[in-house]
CSV table of C-alpha atoms and ligand atoms in Angstrom, one decimal:
chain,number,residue,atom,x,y,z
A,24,UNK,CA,-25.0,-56.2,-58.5
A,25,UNK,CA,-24.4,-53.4,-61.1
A,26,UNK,CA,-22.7,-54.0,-63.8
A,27,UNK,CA,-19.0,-53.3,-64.2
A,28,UNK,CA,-17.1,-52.5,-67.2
A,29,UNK,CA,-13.6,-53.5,-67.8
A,30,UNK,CA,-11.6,-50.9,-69.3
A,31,UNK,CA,-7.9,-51.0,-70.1
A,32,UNK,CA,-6.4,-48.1,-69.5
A,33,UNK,CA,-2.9,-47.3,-71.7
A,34,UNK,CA,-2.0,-44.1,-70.5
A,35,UNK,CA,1.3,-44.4,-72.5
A,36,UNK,CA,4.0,-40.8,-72.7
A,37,UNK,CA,4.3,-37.8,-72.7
A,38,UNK,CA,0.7,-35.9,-71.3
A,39,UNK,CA,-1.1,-38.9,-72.1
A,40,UNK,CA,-1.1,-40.0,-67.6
A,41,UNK,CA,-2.2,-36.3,-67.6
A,42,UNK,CA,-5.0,-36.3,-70.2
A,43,UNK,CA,-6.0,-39.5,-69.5
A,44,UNK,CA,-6.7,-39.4,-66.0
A,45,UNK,CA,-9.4,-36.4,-66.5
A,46,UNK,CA,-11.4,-39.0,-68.6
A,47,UNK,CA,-11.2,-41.0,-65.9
A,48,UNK,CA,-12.6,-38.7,-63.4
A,49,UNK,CA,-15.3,-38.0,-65.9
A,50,UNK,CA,-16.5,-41.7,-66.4
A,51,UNK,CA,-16.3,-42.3,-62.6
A,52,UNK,CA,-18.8,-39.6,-61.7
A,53,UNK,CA,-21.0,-40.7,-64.2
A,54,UNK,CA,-21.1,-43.9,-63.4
A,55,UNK,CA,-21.5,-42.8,-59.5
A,56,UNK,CA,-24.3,-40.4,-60.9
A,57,UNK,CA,-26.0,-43.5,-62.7
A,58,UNK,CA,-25.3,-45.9,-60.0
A,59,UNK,CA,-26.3,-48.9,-62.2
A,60,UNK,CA,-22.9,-49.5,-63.8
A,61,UNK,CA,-19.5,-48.7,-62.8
A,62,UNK,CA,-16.3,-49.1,-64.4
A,63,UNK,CA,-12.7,-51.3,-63.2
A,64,UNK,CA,-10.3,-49.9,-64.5
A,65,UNK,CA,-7.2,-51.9,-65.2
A,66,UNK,CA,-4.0,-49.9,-65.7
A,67,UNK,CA,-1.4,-50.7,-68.3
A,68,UNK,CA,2.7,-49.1,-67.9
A,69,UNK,CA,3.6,-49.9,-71.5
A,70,UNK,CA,5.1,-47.3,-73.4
A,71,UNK,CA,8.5,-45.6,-73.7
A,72,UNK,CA,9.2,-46.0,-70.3
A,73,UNK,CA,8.3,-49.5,-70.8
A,74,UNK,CA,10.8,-49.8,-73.6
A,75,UNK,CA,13.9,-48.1,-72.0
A,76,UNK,CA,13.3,-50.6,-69.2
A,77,UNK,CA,12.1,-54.1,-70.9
A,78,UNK,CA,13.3,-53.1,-74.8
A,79,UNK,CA,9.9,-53.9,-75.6
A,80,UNK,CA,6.4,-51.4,-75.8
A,81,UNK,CA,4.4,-53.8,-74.4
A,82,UNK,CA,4.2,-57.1,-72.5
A,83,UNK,CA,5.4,-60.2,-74.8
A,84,UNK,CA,1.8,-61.6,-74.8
A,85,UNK,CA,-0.2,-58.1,-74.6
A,86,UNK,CA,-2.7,-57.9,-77.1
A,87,UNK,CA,-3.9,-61.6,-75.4
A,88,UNK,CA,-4.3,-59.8,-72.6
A,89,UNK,CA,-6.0,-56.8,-73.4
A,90,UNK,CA,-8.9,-59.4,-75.4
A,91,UNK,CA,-11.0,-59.7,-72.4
A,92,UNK,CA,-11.5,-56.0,-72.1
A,93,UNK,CA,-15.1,-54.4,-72.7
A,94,UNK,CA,-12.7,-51.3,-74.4
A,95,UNK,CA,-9.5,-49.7,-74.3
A,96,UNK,CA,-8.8,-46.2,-73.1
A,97,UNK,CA,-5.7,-45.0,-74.7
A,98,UNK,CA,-3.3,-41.2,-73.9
A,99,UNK,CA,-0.6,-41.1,-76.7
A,100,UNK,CA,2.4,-42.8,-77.4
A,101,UNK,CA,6.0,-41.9,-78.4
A,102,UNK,CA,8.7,-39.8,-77.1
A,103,UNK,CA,12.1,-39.0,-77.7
A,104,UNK,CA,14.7,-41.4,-77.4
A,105,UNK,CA,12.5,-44.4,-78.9
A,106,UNK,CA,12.6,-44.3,-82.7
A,107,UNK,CA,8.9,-43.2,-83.8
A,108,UNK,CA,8.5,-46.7,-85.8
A,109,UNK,CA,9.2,-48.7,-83.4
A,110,UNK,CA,7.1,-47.2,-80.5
A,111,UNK,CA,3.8,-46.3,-82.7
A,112,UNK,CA,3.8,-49.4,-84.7
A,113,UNK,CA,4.8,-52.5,-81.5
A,114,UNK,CA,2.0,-51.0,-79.2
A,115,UNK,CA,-0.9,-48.2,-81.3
A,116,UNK,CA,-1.0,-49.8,-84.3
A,117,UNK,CA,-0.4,-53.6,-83.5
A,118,UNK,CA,-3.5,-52.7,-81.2
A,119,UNK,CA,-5.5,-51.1,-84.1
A,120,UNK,CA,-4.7,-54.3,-86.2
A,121,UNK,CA,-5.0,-57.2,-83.9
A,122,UNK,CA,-8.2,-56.1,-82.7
A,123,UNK,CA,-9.4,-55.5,-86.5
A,124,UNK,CA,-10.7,-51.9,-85.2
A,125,UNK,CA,-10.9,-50.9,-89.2
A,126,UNK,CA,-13.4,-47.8,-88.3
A,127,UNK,CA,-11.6,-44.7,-87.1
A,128,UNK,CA,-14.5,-42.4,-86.0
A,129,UNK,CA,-13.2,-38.4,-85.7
A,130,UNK,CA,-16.2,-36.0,-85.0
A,131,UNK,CA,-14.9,-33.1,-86.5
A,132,UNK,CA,-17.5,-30.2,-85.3
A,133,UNK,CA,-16.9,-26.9,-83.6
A,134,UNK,CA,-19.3,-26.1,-80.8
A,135,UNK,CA,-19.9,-23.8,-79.0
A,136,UNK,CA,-17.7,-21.9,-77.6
A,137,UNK,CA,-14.8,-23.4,-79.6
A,138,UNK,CA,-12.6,-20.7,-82.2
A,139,UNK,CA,-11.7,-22.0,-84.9
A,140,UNK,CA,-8.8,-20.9,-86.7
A,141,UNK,CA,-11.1,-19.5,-89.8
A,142,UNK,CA,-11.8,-16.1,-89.0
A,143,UNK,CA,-15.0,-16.1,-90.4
A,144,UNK,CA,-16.8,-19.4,-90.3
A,145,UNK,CA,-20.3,-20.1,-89.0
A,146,UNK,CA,-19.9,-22.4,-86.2
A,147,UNK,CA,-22.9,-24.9,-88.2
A,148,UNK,CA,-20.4,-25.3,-91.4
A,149,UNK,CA,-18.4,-27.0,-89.1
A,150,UNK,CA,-19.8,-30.2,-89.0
A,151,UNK,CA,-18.0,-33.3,-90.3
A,152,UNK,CA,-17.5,-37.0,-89.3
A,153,UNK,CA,-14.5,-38.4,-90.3
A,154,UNK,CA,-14.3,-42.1,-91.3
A,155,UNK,CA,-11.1,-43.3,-92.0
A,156,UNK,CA,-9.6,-46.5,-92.7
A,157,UNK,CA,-7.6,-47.9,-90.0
A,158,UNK,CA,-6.0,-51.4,-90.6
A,159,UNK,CA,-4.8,-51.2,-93.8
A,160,UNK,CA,-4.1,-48.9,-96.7
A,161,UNK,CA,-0.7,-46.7,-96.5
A,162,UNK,CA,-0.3,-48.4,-93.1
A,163,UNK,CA,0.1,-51.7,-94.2
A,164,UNK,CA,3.8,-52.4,-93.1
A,165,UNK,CA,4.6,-54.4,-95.6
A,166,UNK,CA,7.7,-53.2,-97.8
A,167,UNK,CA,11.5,-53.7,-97.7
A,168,UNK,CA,14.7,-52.1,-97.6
A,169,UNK,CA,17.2,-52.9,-99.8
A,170,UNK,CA,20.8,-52.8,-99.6
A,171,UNK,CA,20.6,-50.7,-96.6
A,172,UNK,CA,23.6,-47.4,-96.5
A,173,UNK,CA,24.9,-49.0,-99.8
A,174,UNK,CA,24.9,-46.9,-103.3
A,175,UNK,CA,22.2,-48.9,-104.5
A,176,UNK,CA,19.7,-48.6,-102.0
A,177,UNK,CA,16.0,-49.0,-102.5
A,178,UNK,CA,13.2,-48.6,-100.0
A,179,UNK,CA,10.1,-50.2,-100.7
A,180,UNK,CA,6.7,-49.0,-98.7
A,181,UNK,CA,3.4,-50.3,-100.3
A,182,UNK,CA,-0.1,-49.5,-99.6
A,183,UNK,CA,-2.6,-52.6,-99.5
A,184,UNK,CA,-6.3,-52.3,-100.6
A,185,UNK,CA,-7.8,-55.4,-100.5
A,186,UNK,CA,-11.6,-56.2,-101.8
A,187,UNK,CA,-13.4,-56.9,-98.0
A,188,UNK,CA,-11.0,-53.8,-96.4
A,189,UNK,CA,-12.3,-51.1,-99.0
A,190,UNK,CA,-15.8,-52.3,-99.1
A,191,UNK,CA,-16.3,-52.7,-95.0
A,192,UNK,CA,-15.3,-49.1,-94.5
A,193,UNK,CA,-17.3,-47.6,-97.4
A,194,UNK,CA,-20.2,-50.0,-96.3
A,195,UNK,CA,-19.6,-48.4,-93.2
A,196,UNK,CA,-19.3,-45.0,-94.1
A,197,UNK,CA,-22.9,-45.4,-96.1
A,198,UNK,CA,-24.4,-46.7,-93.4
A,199,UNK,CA,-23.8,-43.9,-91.3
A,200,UNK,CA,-25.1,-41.5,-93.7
A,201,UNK,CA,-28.0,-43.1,-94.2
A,202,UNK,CA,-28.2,-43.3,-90.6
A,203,UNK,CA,-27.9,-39.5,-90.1
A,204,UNK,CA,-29.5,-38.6,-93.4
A,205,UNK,CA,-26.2,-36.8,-94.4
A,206,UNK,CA,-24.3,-37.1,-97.5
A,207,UNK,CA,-21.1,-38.8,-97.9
A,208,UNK,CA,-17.7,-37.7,-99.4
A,209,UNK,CA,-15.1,-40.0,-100.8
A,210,UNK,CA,-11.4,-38.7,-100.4
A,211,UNK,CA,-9.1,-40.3,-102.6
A,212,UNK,CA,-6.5,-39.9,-105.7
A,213,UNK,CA,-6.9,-41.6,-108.3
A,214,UNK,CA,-5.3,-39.1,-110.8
A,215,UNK,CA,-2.3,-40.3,-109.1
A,216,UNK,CA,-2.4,-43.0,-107.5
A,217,UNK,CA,-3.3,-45.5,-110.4
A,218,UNK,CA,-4.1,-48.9,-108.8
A,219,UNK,CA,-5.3,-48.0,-105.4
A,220,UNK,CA,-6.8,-45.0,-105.7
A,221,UNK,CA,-8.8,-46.1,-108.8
A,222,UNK,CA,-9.4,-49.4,-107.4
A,223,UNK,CA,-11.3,-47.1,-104.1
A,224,UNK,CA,-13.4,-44.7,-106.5
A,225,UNK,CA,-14.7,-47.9,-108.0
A,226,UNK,CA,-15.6,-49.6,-105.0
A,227,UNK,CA,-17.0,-46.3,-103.8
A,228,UNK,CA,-19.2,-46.1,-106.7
A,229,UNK,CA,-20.2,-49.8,-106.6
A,230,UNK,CA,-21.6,-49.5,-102.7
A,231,UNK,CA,-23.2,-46.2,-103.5
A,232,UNK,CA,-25.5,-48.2,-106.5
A,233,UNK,CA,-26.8,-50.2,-102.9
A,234,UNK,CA,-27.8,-46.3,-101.3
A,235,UNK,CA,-29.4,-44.4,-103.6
A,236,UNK,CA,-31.1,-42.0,-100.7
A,237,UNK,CA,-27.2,-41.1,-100.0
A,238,UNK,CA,-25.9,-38.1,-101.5
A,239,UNK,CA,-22.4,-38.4,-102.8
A,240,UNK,CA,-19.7,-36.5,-103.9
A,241,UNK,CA,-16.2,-37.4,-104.6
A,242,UNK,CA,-12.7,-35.6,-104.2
A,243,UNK,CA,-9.3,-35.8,-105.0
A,244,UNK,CA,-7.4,-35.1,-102.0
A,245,UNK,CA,-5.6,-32.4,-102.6
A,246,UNK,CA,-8.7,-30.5,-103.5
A,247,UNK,CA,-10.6,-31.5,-100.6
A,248,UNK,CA,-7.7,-30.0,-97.8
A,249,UNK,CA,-8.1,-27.0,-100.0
A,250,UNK,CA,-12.3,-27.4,-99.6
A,251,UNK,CA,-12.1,-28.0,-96.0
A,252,UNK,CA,-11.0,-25.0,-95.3
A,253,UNK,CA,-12.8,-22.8,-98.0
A,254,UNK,CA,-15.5,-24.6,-97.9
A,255,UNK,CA,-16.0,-26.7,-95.3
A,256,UNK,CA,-19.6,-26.9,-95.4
A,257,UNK,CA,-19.6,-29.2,-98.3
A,258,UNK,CA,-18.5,-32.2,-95.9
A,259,UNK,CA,-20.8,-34.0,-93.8
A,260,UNK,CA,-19.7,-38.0,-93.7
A,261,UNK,CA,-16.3,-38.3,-94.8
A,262,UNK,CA,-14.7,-41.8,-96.2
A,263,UNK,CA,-11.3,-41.5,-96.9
A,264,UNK,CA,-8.1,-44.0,-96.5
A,265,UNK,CA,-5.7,-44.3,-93.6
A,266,UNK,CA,-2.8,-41.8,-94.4
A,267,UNK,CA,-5.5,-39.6,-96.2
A,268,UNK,CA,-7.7,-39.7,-92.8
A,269,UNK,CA,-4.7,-39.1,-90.1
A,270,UNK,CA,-4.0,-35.8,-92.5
A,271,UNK,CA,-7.3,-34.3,-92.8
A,272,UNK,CA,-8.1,-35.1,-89.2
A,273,UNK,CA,-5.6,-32.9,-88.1
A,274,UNK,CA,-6.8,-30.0,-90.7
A,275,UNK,CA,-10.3,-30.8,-89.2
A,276,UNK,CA,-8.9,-29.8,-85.7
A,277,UNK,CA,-7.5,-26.7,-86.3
A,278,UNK,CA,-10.9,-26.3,-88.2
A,279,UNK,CA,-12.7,-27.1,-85.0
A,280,UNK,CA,-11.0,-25.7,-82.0
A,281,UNK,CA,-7.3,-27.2,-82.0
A,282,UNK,CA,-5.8,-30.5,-81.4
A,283,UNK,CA,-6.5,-30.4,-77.7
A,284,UNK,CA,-10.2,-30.4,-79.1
A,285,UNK,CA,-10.1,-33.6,-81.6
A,286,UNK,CA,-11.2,-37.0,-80.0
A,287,UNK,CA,-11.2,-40.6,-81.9
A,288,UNK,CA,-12.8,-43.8,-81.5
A,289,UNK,CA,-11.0,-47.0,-83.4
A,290,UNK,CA,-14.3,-49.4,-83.8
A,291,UNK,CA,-14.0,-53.0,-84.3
A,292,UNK,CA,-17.9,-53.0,-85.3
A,293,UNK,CA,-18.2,-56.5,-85.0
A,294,UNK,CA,-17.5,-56.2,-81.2
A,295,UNK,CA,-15.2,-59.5,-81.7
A,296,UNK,CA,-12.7,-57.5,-80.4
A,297,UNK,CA,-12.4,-54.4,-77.6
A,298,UNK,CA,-12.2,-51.1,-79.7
A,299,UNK,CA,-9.9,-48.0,-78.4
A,300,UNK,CA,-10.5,-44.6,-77.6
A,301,UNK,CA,-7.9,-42.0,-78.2
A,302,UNK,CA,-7.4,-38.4,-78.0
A,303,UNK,CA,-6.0,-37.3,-82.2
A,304,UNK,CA,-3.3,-36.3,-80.7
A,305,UNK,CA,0.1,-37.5,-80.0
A,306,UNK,CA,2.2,-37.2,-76.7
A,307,UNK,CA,3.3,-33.0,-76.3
A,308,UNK,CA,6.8,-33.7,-75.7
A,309,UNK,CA,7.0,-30.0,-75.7
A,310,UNK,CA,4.5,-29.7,-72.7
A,311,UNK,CA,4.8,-32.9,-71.0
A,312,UNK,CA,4.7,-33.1,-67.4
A,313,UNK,CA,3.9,-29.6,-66.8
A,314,UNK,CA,0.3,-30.2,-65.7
A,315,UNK,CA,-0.8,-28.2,-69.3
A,316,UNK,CA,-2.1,-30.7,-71.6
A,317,UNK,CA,-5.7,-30.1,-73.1
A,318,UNK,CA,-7.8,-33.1,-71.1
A,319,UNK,CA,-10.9,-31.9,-73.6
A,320,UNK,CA,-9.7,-34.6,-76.3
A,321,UNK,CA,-9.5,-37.1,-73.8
A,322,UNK,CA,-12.9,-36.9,-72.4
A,323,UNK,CA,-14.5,-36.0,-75.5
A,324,UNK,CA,-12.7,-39.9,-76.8
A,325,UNK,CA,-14.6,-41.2,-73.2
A,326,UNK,CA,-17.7,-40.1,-74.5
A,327,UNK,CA,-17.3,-42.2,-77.8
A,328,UNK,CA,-16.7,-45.0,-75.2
A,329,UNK,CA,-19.7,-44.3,-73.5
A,330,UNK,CA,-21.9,-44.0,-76.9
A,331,UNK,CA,-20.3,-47.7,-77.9
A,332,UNK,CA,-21.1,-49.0,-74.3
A,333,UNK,CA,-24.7,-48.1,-75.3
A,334,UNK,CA,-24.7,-45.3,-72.8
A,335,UNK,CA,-25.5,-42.7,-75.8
A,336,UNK,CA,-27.2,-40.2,-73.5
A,337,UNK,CA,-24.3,-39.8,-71.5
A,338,UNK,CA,-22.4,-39.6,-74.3
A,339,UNK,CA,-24.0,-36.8,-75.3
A,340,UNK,CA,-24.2,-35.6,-71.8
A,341,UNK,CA,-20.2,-35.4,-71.6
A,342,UNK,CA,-19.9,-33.9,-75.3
A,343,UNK,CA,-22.7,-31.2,-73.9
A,344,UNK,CA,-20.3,-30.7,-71.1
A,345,UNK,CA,-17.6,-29.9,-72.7
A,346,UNK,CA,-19.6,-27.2,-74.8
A,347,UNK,CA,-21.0,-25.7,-71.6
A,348,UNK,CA,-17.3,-25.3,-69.8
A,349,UNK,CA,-16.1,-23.7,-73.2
A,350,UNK,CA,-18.9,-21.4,-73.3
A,351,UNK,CA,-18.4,-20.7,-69.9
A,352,UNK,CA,-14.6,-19.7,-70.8
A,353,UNK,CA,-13.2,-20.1,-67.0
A,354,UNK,CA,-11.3,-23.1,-66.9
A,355,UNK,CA,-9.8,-23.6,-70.3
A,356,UNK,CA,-5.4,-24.8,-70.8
A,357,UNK,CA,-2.9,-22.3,-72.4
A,358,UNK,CA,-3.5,-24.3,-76.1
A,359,UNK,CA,-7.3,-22.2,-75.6
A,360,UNK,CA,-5.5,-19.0,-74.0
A,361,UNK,CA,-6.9,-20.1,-70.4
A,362,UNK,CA,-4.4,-20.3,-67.7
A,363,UNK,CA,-6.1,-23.3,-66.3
A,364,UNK,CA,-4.0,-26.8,-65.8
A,365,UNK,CA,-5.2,-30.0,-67.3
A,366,UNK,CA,-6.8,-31.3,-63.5
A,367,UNK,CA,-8.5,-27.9,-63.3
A,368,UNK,CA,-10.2,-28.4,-66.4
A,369,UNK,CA,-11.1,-32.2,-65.4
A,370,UNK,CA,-12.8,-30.7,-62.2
A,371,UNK,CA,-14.9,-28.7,-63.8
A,372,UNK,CA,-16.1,-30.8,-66.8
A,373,UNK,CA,-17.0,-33.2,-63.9
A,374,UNK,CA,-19.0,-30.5,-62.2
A,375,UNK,CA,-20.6,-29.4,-64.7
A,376,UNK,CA,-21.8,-33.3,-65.4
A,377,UNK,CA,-22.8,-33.3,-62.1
A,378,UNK,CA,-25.3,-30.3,-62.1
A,379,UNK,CA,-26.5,-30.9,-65.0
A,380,UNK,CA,-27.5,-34.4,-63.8
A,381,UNK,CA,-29.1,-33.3,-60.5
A,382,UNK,CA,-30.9,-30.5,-62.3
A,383,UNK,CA,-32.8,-32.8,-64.2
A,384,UNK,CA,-33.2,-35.1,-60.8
B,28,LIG,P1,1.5,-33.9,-80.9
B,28,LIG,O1,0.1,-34.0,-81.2
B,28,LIG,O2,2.1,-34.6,-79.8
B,28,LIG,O3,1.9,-32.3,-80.8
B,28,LIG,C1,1.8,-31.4,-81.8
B,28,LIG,C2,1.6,-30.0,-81.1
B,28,LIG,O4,0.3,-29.9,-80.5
B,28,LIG,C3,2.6,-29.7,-80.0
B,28,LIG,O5,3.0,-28.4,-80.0
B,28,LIG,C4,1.8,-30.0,-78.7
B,28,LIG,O6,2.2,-29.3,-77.6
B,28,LIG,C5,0.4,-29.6,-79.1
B,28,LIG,N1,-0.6,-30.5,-78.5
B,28,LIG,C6,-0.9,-31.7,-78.8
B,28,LIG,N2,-1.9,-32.2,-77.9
B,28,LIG,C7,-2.1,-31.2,-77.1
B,28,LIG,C8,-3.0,-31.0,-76.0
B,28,LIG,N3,-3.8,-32.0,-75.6
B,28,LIG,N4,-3.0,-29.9,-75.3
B,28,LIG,C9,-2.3,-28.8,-75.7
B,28,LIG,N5,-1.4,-28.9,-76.7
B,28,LIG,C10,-1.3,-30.1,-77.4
B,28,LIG,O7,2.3,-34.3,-82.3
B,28,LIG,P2,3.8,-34.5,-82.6
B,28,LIG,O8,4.6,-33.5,-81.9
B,28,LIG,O9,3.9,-34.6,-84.1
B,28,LIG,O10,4.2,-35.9,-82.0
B,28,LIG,C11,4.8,-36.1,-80.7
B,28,LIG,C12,4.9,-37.6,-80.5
B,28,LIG,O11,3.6,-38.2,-80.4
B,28,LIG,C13,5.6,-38.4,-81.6
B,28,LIG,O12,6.3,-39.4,-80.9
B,28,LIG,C14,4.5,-39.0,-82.4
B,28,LIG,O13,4.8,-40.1,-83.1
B,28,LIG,C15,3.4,-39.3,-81.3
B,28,LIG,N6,2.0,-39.3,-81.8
B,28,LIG,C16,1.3,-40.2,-81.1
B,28,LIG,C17,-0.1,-40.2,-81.4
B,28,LIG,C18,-0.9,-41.2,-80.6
B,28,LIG,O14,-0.4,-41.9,-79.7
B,28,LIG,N7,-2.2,-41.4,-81.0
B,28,LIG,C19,-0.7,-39.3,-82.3
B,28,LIG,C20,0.2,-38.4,-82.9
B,28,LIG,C21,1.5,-38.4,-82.6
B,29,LIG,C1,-3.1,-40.6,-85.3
B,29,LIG,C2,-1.6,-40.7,-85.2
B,29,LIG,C3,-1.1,-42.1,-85.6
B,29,LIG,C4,-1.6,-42.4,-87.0
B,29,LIG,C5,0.4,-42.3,-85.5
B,29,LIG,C6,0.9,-41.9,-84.2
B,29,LIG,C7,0.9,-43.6,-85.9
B,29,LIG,O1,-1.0,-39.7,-85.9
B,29,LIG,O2,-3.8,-41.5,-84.6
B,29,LIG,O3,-3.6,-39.8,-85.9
B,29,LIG,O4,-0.9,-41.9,-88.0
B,29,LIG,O5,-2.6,-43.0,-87.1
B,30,LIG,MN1,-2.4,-38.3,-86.7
């Protein structure tokens, strides 16, 4: 019997049914291609919807039962009529948390084919990988609010840096340079930010005495949104904290071919927990449910999945894929100035898997 992998599927608002379902399309023909694994898909309603209907995002015991997944495929989540906080933080983030997935991996790399919004950039300078902190730092949920509507009112939202959470993700962030024999950037603010930031550039500086073959540098991050699009050669491996990362990551799209373009992997490296793929993007209330939505995201996140399922060539078989139907410029979504819809462009992703596999048969 082959072997089956059991994904959770969160499709959640907005486009993410739409985008998500073209990574699905994509996984299935590969794994009909392969014919040694396949994938069972197990589909999850929670979201909005889910809310208006139950007043809650997700099932009371969900994160129990999304532990026996292999990985979670995610669309976006929040729309209109749910306060932000409430729908982001009871079913994204309590996922990102629970399941300790402290790596958030963002490719940020323009191939070919791909514009990027600087007119004149060579298509090579565009070549980063984001690592961003992802379970604790500016997202730590912990404050208070004070004498709430009252003339006195204070609001309270504090970042936590503790010891193992900085070190894991610079560790981390090391290891992968070493790995691709890149250099690593730190993004932080210690100029400002006197007890975290300072606390990260020391930490940073520590785990760098353990690489010495890593090349470092180190930024504030004001500068380094400035650098990324002056400059953005400069940045290879990027380590940077969680509010710092979600930023940058979505100066890094419009650097590399637009949000429909930027794809995100949140690793539990330990594997003691399933870890989530995720399109960068949130839900297109603007677009939603007109068949639109850029699926590219989506299936670039599936590839991720495939890569941590140890399927690495068809990882790079789907990122390849996408390249080629860029290139090819004939079935792109209006975000690209195509006039394809979001299925369209699933179809012919999935073709172009599929003769790219038999022409190698
Ligand atoms: P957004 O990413 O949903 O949209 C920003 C702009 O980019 C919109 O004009 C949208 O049409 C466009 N866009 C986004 N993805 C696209 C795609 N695949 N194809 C074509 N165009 C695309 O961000 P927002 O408007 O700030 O947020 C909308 C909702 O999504 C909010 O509720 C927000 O909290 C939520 N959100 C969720 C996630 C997530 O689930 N991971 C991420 C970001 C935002
Ligand atoms: C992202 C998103 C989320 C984040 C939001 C929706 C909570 O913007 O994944 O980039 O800030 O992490
Ligand atoms: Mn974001």
């Amino acid at each position: 019997m082959s072997k089956s992998y059991k994904i959770a599927v969160i499709a959640g608002d907005g486009i993410g049914p739409e985008v998500i379902d073209q990574g699905i399309k994509v996984l299935n023909k590969i794994a009909e291609l392969d014919g040694g694994f396949q994938f069972d898909f197990t589909h999850f309603p929670w979201g909005c919807e889910y809310y208006t209907e139950h007043g809650r995002m997700m099932a009371e015991d969900g994160i129990e039962q999304l532990k026996a997944f292999d990985a979670i495929y995610l669309g976006a989540v929040g729309f209109p009529g749910v306060p932000d906080h409430i729908s982001l933080w009871d079913l994204l983030l309590i996922i990102r948390k629970s399941f300790d997935q402290y790596v958030n991996i963002r490719p940020v790399k323009l191939l070919k084919g791909a514009h990027s919004t600087l007119a004149d950039v060579e298509r090579e300078d565009v070549d980063m990988l984001f690592i961003r902190e992802n379970t604790e730092g500016e997202y730590s949920g912990a404050g208070d609010w004070l004498f709430k509507g009252q003339e006195n009112e204070v609001v309270l939202q504090n970042a936590v840096f503790s010891r193992k959470g900085t070190e894991r993700i610079i560790r981390y962030a090391f290891e992968t340079a070493k790995k691709q024999g890149r250099s690593l950037t730190s993004v932080s603010k210690a100029n400002a930010l006197n007890y975290s930031m300072v606390f990260w550039d020391q930490v940073f500086e520590e785990v760098s005495a353990e690489y010495p073959e890593v090349k470092t540098s180190s930024y504030l991050v004001d500068a380094a949104a400035m650098l990324m699009i002056t400059d953005p050669k400069r940045f290879e491996v990027v380590v940077t904290s969680n509010l710092f990362g979600d930023i940058l990551t979505d100066i890094g799209a419009a650097l590399a071919g637009g949000i429909g373009l930027a794809a995100g992997a949140n690793v539990n490296p330990e594997r003691e927990f399933p870890s989530m793929f995720e399109p960068v993007h949130g839900s297109a209330p603007d677009i939603a449910g007109k068949g639109i939505g850029n699926p590219l995201a989506s299936i670039w996140s599936a590839s991720q999945m495939l890569d941590h399922l140890g399927h690495e060539n068809y990882g790079r078989l789907v990122v390849d894929s996408i390249e080629e139907l860029l290139v090819r410029n004939t079935a792109l979504t209006p975000d690209m100035k195509g006039t394809a819809s979001t299925s369209e462009v699933g179809d012919e992703v999935v073709s172009i898997i599929a003769e790219s596999i038999s022409a190698k048969v």
